């Protein structure tokens, strides 16, 4: 029910002019150092990448998946997918195993490698602003409408409208509609998504399902295996008992026979 | 001859001392300077050899614990009892070292207790954490009779004895879950791993390979103990284990290759890349070679043959784990991982600590005495042990 209200971002790379207003606004909103970078890091929640000799720009950030792999991967539940859309990280729970970094299909979570109390860092989709009903800092700063903030449902409609109304200008697909089960951050593009550096070999199903298929079998397996092992133990122990009993019987018979023989001899 | 033996011990003691010292220095650096300064881990490569070797290999090598315990108590094959206690001890120390390795790798190790109270049953890591906690406890209890014997705590020993069967069964169930879950850890990373290693049968591959590795480790440990403590090797028992290894290796090979065929990944095997070469090394050196060797009765019943075949199995096992955790995620040249000296230092230091701790515990507790008939070549282990110790 909350999914209807779930917010997201539609990034239209055909409208991006590479001005980096979004990155500047992001750093300001999150109190991060103002410095240009080409890759995400613990101090860069978003970056604007330049492709084809500044002919094309693509912005990267956390995709805020509908069924996030990080949420399912974290053993202490430090990640949550909020009803509003943003995926949040709680450093007070984190033990620093970095399984989220390993698990994220978009390689988004970044680590404070230099710190003795390291935390995961990533885009929070300006959660506090979104809850207040405002749009994200990056969307508010974008001068060209390349970053569109809104309900995920209406963003999908808008994306489809742009594709329909501008034939030939877009490739006929919205990235994030189904990738890894769907994401809150989506892309419109005029070049194949692969050329933007977005992973295209992702399953269409939510990735957490891949491990849940195995994990959900554990209770059944535990019961079945325990019963089986107790059964085997019972059989092997019983076989031992029977063997011992039979040996004793044989000994007794032998003794009886010998006694009878001795008796006969005496007579 | 005796002098030679004494010198050898000293040499290995020296090696162990140097490695442990290196481990301590590395650990001090890691905790005072942080992960970034002391490891070659990065945002693009968050897991290195502390996960790939210390944890994945460490846990696998401890698999002898549940297989031999299951053999003795569930299958009721009492003749394997002489190798039970040393194997349980190996497994217990293995798990303790895994936890030590984890403490180095975790970014916030002081928060490790969170795993006990903050639950996320959807996480494979959650299953791994709980299995490590519970199975380490089970192993401690399984070894506890030796400790109670030492301190003449008859009543405590009897208490453990009455719960032995449920304990062993719990141990087998936890181990199978746990060994496979280490493979399941990677199920969630389909897009980033090389197709030669990513597979939805990873949990099965991990459990099959750990049985072979656990048994090979039991053989390996038996030979080292025999040498260190001047004992006889339980050759007939170990030959039987080698026969099981042959079957397990064949099963592993079949599942592995069939899986590659099913996923249409066989084409990567001979592509000549970095990954394909390491795959071939893993499968030829670690599976095909020991399988072929151990097929021969002459190899299985010879000390040299058994020892080197089990070393091959262990090497192949290490290769499979390291390839899964590290090689499969590398991309030349954009994403390469070479461990730092501190990472190697801690890994080697922990391994050396394992050997030293085993030898200490074996001297202090009655590890080899249980089931005197295991002493094939005559001399009583206790006397020999004392003789070695008094030197």
XYZ file of C-alpha atoms in Angstrom, chain A residues 13-217:
205
model
C 20.564 11.730 -19.606
C 19.477 13.474 -22.820
C 18.739 16.590 -20.770
C 21.876 16.503 -18.619
C 24.389 19.230 -19.520
C 27.016 18.131 -16.992
C 26.793 21.290 -14.894
C 27.216 19.284 -11.667
C 24.654 21.436 -9.840
C 23.221 18.209 -8.417
C 26.590 17.076 -7.043
C 27.250 20.468 -5.493
C 23.799 20.557 -3.902
C 24.245 16.993 -2.666
C 27.558 17.762 -0.976
C 26.035 20.826 0.641
C 22.924 19.007 1.879
C 24.972 16.142 3.320
C 27.846 18.282 4.668
C 30.404 16.626 2.409
C 33.534 18.266 0.986
C 32.978 20.177 -2.258
C 35.353 18.446 -4.656
C 34.940 16.959 -8.094
C 35.164 13.189 -8.429
C 34.519 10.606 -11.105
C 33.676 7.685 -8.832
C 31.397 7.341 -5.840
C 33.200 7.319 -2.502
C 32.532 7.717 1.195
C 32.515 11.491 0.626
C 30.727 11.520 -2.736
C 27.150 10.265 -2.620
C 26.690 11.183 -6.260
C 28.986 11.837 -9.209
C 28.395 13.130 -12.724
C 30.375 11.057 -15.181
C 31.419 12.449 -18.514
C 31.237 10.133 -21.508
C 32.147 10.490 -25.209
C 34.375 13.572 -24.734
C 31.782 15.555 -22.790
C 29.034 14.726 -25.302
C 27.102 12.722 -22.738
C 26.791 12.917 -18.975
C 25.419 10.341 -16.599
C 24.844 10.778 -12.931
C 25.419 7.850 -10.583
C 24.042 7.336 -7.100
C 22.282 4.758 -4.963
C 19.425 3.237 -6.979
C 17.191 2.770 -3.909
C 15.931 -0.636 -5.077
C 12.357 -1.694 -4.378
C 13.644 -4.905 -2.813
C 17.212 -3.909 -1.956
C 19.934 -6.530 -1.872
C 21.726 -4.631 0.907
C 18.641 -4.794 3.130
C 18.475 -8.556 2.771
C 22.255 -9.066 2.951
C 22.915 -7.193 6.190
C 22.920 -9.701 9.044
C 22.087 -7.120 11.705
C 19.463 -5.293 9.667
C 21.372 -2.019 9.437
C 19.638 -1.167 6.136
C 15.962 -0.363 5.753
C 13.789 0.397 2.760
C 11.494 3.194 3.917
C 7.894 3.500 2.750
C 8.849 6.825 1.175
C 11.421 5.121 -1.069
C 14.863 5.969 0.361
C 17.094 3.084 1.517
C 18.757 4.084 4.780
C 21.786 2.813 6.712
C 22.047 2.761 10.497
C 25.668 2.877 11.654
C 24.719 2.033 15.244
C 23.837 -1.518 14.139
C 26.644 -2.096 11.612
C 29.427 -4.544 12.509
C 31.481 -3.752 9.407
C 31.344 -7.064 7.522
C 30.923 -5.250 4.182
C 28.587 -7.916 2.807
C 26.358 -5.059 1.581
C 29.219 -3.729 -0.552
C 29.814 -7.185 -1.939
C 26.108 -7.813 -2.494
C 24.955 -4.547 -4.083
C 24.454 -5.171 -7.822
C 25.188 -1.486 -8.514
C 28.308 -1.381 -6.300
C 27.002 1.653 -4.489
C 27.840 1.324 -0.761
C 31.216 2.913 -0.047
C 33.422 2.476 2.992
C 35.335 4.872 5.218
C 38.555 2.908 4.749
C 40.688 5.497 6.508
C 38.644 5.520 9.693
C 39.134 3.402 12.814
C 35.357 3.431 13.260
C 34.433 2.989 9.604
C 30.890 3.431 8.317
C 29.126 2.667 5.067
C 28.309 5.815 3.114
C 25.826 6.268 0.303
C 23.029 8.493 -1.011
C 20.080 8.740 1.409
C 17.688 10.292 -1.122
C 17.488 13.256 1.254
C 15.190 11.271 3.536
C 14.412 14.147 5.924
C 13.461 16.450 3.055
C 11.332 13.774 1.382
C 9.455 13.114 4.627
C 8.766 16.859 4.874
C 7.254 16.671 1.388
C 10.164 18.417 -0.330
C 12.108 17.091 -3.279
C 15.708 15.924 -3.022
C 18.504 18.497 -3.012
C 19.808 17.272 -6.366
C 16.423 17.455 -8.101
C 15.789 20.912 -6.672
C 19.151 22.111 -8.000
C 18.850 20.673 -11.508
C 18.351 23.518 -14.018
C 17.305 21.354 -16.994
C 14.830 18.831 -15.619
C 17.292 15.988 -16.070
C 16.608 15.016 -12.440
C 12.899 14.611 -11.940
C 11.645 13.851 -8.434
C 8.188 12.447 -7.735
C 6.041 9.391 -7.070
C 7.658 6.392 -8.711
C 4.419 5.539 -10.511
C 4.033 8.980 -12.052
C 7.743 9.091 -12.946
C 7.276 5.878 -14.941
C 4.284 7.465 -16.718
C 6.337 10.588 -17.425
C 9.201 8.475 -18.763
C 6.887 6.540 -21.051
C 5.328 9.804 -22.217
C 8.728 11.280 -23.084
C 9.652 8.159 -25.023
C 6.286 8.163 -26.847
C 6.256 11.861 -27.680
C 9.861 12.105 -28.863
C 10.280 9.249 -31.319
C 13.893 8.437 -32.080
C 15.211 10.543 -29.234
C 15.204 7.769 -26.625
C 15.825 4.070 -26.615
C 12.515 2.436 -25.873
C 13.146 1.373 -22.278
C 13.335 2.794 -18.790
C 16.306 1.528 -16.788
C 15.188 0.595 -13.280
C 11.685 -0.456 -14.239
C 12.501 -4.143 -13.782
C 16.260 -4.299 -13.115
C 16.885 -6.330 -9.948
C 13.140 -6.227 -9.313
C 12.817 -2.482 -9.941
C 14.490 0.600 -8.466
C 13.358 4.001 -7.192
C 16.011 5.744 -9.294
C 15.417 5.255 -13.000
C 17.135 6.339 -16.218
C 16.006 7.511 -19.640
C 18.697 7.375 -22.281
C 19.419 7.915 -25.968
C 22.278 5.378 -25.948
C 22.180 1.764 -24.750
C 22.279 1.628 -20.938
C 25.439 -0.426 -21.162
C 27.225 2.587 -22.660
C 26.251 4.581 -19.569
C 28.111 2.044 -17.433
C 24.937 0.642 -15.926
C 24.984 -3.115 -15.311
C 22.718 -4.814 -17.861
C 23.169 -8.446 -16.808
C 20.985 -8.150 -13.721
C 18.143 -10.558 -13.034
C 14.633 -9.149 -13.464
C 13.582 -10.685 -10.184
C 14.558 -9.139 -6.838
C 18.077 -10.404 -6.072
C 17.316 -11.214 -2.393
C 15.063 -13.994 -3.716
C 18.181 -15.824 -4.944
C 19.375 -16.490 -1.410
C 15.951 -16.622 0.207
C 15.122 -19.629 -1.969
C 17.882 -21.466 -0.099
C 17.470 -19.842 3.324
C 13.753 -20.560 3.511
C 14.509 -24.294 3.306
